[in-house]
Tab-separated table of C-alpha atoms in Angstrom:
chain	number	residue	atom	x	y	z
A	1	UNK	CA	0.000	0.000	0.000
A	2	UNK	CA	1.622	3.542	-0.949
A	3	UNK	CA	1.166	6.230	1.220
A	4	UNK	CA	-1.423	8.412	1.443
A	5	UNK	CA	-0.249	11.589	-0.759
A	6	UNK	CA	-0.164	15.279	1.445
A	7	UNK	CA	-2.045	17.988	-0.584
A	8	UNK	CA	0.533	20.144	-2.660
A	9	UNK	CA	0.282	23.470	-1.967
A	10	UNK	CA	0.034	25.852	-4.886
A	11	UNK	CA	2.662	28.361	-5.208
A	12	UNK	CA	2.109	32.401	-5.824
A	13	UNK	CA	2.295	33.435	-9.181
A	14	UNK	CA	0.687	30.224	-10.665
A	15	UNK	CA	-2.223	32.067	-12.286
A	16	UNK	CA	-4.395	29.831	-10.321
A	17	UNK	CA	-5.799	32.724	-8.170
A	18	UNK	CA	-7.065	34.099	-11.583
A	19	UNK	CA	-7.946	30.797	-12.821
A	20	UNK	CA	-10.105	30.427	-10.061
A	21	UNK	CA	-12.781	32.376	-11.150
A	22	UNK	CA	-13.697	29.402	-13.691
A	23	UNK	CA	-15.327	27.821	-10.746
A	24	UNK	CA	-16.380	30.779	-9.672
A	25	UNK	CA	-18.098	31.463	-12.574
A	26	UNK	CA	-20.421	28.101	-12.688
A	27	UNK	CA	-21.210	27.741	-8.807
A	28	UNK	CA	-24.976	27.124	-9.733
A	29	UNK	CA	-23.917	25.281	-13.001
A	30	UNK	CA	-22.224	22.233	-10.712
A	31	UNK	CA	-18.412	22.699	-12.291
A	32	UNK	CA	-15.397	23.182	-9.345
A	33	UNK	CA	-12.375	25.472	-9.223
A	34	UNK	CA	-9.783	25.230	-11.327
A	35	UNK	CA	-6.919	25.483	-8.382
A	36	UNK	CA	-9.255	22.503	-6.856
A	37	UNK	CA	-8.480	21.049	-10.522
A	38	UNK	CA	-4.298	21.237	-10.568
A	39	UNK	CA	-4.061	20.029	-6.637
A	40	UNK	CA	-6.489	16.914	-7.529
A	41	UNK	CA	-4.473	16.061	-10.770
A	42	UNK	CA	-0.784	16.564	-9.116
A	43	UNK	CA	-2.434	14.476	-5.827
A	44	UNK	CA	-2.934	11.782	-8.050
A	45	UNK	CA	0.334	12.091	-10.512
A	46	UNK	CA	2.086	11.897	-6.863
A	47	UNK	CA	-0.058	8.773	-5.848
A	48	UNK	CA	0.656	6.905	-9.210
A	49	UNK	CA	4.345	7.683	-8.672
A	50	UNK	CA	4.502	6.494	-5.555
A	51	UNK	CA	2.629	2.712	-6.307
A	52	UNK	CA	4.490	2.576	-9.232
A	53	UNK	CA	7.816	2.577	-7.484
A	54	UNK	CA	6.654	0.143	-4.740
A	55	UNK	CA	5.747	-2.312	-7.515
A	56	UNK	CA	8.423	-1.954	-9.802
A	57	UNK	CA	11.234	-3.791	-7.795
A	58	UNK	CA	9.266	-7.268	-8.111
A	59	UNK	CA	8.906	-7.219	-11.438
A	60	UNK	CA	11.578	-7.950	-14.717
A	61	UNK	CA	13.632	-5.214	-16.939
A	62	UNK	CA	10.857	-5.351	-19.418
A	63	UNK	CA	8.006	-5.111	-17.024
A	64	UNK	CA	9.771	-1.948	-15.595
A	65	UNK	CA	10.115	-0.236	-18.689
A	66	UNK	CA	6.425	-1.070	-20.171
A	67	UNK	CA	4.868	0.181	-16.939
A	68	UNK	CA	7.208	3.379	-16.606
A	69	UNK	CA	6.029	4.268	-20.351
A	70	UNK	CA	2.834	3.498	-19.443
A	71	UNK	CA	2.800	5.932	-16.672
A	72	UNK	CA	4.924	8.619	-18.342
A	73	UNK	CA	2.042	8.553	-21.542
A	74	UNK	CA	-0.903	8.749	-18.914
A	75	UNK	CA	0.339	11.340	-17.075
A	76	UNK	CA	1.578	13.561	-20.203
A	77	UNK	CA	-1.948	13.117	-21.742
A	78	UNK	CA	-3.593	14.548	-18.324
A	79	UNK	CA	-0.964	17.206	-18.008
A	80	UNK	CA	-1.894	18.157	-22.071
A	81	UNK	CA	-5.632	18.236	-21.205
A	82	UNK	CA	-4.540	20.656	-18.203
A	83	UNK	CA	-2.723	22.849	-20.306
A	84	UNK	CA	-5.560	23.390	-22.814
A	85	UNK	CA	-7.555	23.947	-19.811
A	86	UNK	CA	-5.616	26.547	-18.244
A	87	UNK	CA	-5.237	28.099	-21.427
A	88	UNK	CA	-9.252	28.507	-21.740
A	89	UNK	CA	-9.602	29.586	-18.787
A	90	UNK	CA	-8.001	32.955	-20.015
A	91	UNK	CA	-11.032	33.472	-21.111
A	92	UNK	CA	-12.948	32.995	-18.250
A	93	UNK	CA	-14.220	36.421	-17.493
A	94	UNK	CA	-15.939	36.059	-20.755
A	95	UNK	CA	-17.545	32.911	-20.169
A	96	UNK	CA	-18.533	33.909	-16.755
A	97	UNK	CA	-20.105	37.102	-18.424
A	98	UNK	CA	-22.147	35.182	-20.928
A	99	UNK	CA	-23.417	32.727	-18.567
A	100	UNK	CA	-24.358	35.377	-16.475
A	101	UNK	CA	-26.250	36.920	-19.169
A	102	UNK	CA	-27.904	33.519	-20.321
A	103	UNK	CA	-29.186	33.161	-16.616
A	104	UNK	CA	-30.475	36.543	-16.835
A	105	UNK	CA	-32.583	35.903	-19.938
A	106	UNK	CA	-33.613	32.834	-18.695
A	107	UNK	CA	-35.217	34.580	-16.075
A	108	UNK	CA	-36.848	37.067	-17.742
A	109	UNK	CA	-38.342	34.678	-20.239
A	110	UNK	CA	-39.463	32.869	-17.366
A	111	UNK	CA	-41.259	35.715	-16.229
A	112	UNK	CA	-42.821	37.136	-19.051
A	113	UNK	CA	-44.115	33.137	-19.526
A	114	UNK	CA	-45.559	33.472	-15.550
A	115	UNK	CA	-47.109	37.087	-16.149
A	116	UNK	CA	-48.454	35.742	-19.200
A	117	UNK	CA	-50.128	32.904	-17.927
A	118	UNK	CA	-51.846	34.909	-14.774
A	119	UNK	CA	-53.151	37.538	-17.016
A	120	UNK	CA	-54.890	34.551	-19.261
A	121	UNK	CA	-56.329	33.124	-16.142
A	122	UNK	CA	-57.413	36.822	-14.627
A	123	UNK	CA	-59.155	37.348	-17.991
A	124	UNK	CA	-60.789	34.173	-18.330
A	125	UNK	CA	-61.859	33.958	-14.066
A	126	UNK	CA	-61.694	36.826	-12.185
A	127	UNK	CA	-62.339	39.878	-14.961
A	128	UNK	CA	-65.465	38.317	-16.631
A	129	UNK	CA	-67.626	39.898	-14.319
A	130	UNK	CA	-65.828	43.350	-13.924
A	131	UNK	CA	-66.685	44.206	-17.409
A	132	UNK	CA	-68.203	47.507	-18.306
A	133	UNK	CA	-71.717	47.379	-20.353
A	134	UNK	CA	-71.925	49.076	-23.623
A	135	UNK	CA	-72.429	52.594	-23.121
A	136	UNK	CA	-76.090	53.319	-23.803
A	137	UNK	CA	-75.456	56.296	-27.197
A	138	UNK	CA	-79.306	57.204	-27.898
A	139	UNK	CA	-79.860	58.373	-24.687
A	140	UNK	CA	-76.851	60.173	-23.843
A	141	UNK	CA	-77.459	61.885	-26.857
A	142	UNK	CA	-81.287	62.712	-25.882
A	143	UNK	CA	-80.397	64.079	-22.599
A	144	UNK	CA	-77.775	66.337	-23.458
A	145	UNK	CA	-79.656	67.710	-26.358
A	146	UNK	CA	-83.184	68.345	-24.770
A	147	UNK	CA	-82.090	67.505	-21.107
A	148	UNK	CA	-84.641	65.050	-20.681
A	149	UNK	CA	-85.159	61.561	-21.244
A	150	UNK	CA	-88.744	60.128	-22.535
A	151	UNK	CA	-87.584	56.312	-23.567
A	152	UNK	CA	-87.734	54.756	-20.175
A	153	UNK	CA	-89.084	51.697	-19.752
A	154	UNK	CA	-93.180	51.285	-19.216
A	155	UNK	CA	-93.057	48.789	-16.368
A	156	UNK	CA	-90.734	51.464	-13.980
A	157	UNK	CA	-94.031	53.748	-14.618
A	158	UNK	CA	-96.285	50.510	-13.886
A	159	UNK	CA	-94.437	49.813	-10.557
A	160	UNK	CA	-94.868	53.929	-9.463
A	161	UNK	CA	-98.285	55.341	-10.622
A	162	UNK	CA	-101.709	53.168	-10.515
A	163	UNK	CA	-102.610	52.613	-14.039
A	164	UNK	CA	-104.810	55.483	-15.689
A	165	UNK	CA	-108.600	54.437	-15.481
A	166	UNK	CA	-110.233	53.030	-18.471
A	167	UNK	CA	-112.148	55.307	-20.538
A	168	UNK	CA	-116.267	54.489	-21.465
A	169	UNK	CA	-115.392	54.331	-25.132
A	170	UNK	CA	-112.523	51.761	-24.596
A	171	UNK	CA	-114.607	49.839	-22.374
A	172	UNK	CA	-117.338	50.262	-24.766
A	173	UNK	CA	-115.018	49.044	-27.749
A	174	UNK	CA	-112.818	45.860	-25.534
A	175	UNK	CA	-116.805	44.351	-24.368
A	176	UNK	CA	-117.807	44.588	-28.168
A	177	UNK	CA	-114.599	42.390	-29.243
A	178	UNK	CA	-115.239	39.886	-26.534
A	179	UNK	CA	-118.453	39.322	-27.581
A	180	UNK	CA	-117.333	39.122	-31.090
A	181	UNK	CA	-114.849	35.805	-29.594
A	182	UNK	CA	-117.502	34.820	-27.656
A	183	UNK	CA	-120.046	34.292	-30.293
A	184	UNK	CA	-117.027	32.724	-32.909
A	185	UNK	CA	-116.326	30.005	-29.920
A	186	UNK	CA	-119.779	29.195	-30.052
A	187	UNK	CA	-120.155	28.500	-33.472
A	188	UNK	CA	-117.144	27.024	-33.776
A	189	UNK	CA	-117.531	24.451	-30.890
A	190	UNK	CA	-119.718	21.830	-30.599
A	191	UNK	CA	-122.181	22.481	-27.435
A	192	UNK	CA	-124.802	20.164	-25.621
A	193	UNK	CA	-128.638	20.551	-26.957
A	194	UNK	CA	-129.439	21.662	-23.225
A	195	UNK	CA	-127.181	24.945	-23.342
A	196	UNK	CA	-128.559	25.844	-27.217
A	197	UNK	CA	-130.552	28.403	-25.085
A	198	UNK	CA	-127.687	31.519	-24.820
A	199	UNK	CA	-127.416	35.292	-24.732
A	200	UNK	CA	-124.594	37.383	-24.790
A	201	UNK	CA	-124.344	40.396	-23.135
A	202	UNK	CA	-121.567	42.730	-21.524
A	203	UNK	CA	-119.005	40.515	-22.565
A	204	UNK	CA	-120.367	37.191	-21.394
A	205	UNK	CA	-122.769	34.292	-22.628
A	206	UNK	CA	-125.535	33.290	-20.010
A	207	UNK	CA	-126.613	29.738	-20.597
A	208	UNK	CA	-129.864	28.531	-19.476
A	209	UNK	CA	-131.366	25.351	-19.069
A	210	UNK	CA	-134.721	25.123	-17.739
A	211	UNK	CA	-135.984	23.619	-13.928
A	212	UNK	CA	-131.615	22.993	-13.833
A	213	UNK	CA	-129.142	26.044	-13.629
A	214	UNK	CA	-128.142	29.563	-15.487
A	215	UNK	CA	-124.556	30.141	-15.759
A	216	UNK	CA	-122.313	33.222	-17.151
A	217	UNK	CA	-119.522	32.439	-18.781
A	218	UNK	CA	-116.649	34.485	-20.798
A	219	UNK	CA	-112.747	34.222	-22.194
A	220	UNK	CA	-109.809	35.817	-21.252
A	221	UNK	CA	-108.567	35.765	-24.915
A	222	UNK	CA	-108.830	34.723	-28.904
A	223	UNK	CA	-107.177	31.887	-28.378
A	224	UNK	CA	-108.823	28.521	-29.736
A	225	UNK	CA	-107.375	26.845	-26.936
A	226	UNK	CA	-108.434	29.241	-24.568
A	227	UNK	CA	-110.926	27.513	-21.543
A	228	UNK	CA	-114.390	29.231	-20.729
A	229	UNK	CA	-113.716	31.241	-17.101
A	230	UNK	CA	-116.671	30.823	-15.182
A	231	UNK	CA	-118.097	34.174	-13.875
A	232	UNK	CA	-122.046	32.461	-12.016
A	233	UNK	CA	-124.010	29.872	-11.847
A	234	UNK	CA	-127.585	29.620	-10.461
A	235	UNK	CA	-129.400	26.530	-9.574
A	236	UNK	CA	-133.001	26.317	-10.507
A	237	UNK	CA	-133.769	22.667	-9.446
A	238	UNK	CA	-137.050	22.652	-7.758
A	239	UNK	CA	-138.768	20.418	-5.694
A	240	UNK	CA	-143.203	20.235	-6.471
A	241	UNK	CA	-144.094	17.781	-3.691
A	242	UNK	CA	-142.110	18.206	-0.717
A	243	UNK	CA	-141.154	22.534	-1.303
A	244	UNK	CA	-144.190	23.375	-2.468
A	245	UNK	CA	-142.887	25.226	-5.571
A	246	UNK	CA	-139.314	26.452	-3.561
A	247	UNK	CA	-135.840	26.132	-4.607
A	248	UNK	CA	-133.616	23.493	-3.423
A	249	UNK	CA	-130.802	25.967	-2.604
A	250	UNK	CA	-130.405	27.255	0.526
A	251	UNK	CA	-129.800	30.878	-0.101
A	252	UNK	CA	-126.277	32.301	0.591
């Protein structure tokens, strides 16, 4: 077992405290420093040195100079890979700079995706009911021009003032339409030989059938489908033998 190899200090003037700033650079990026780099590589030139010359007395001439070329062509090609690498990292202050700026327009786009994204979802969910109606032109218009208003709505009036009494002519005019629907219903429907008896009057029928009942009906509209509205009915069943001529109904 070789010994375990004592860090090698760097010394001043190596570049390495400029070098350095390669790891610097790349904290968040998961890279290391490059003085971290040269110990780590000389630790384990050292190491290699040091088996190699506790196994070399065992073995033949040939053995001895295969392995020492061996070792002498590994450690060359890690020293050449460590020169290029020092030799980048001249450049390091540049590389630092643009990574720098690539984080920094990372997170911007990553913001203007977020802010994005919440206005979308406060447009579609929380603004749909904050919007303003469309402005209502005509009557802006009206008011500013004759500073008054004379379009509102009929049912605000309906809900203040009691409605205006009807006059005798309308009534006159609405009672001569109903009985014009009355008397199409009748001839249009089909109607029990009893109730052939009818008059219509003030906007009703009065049906009468004899020793039976009188009843006053009347619609609420022209509607063929519209049912008869009963208005009164009067019994006239009578009773010769035992109410000696009376009605049957007890008055109300």
């Amino acid at each position: 077992m070789a010994p375990t190899p004592t860090p090698i200090p760097l010394e001043s003037g190596s570049g390495a405290g400029t070098m350095d700033s390669v790891g610097s650079m790349g904290g968040q990026m998961g890279t290391i420093s490059l003085g971290a780099l040269i110990q780590y590589i000389n630790q384990r030139t050292y190491s290699d040195l040091l088996n190699l010359a506790e196994i070399l007395p065992r073995k033949s001439d040939m053995e001895k100079k295969v392995d020492i070329v061996q070792y002498a062509q590994r450690t060359r090609q890690l020293y050449v890979r460590l020169l290029a690498l020092v030799k980048w990292a001249a450049s390091a202050s540049k590389v630092d700079k643009c990574c720098h700026i690539m984080a920094l327009l990372e997170k911007q786009n990553s913001l203007f995706t977020d802010t994005a994204d919440k206005l979308y979802h406060m447009t579609k969910e929380n603004l749909v009911r904050a919007r303003l109606p469309h402005f209502h032109i005509p009557a802006a218009v009206e008011t500013l021009t004759t500073g008054s208003y004379d379009r509102l709505p009929l049912t605000i009036r309906q809900r203040i003032l009691p409605p205006e009494p009807v006059t005798a002519l309308e009534r006159k005019q609405t009672l001569a339409r109903l009985e014009q629907i009355i008397q199409h219903r009748l001839v249009t429907s089909e109607l029990p030989p009893q109730m052939r008896t009818s008059r219509i009057e003030n906007g009703r029928v009065r049906f009468t059938v004899e020793h039976e009942f009188e009843v006053s009906l009347t619609l609420m509209g022209d509607s063929p489908s519209e049912p008869w509205r009963l208005l009164e009915i009067e019994i006239l069943v009578e009773d010769k033998e035992t109410g000696d001529g009376k009605a049957l109904v007890h008055p109300m």
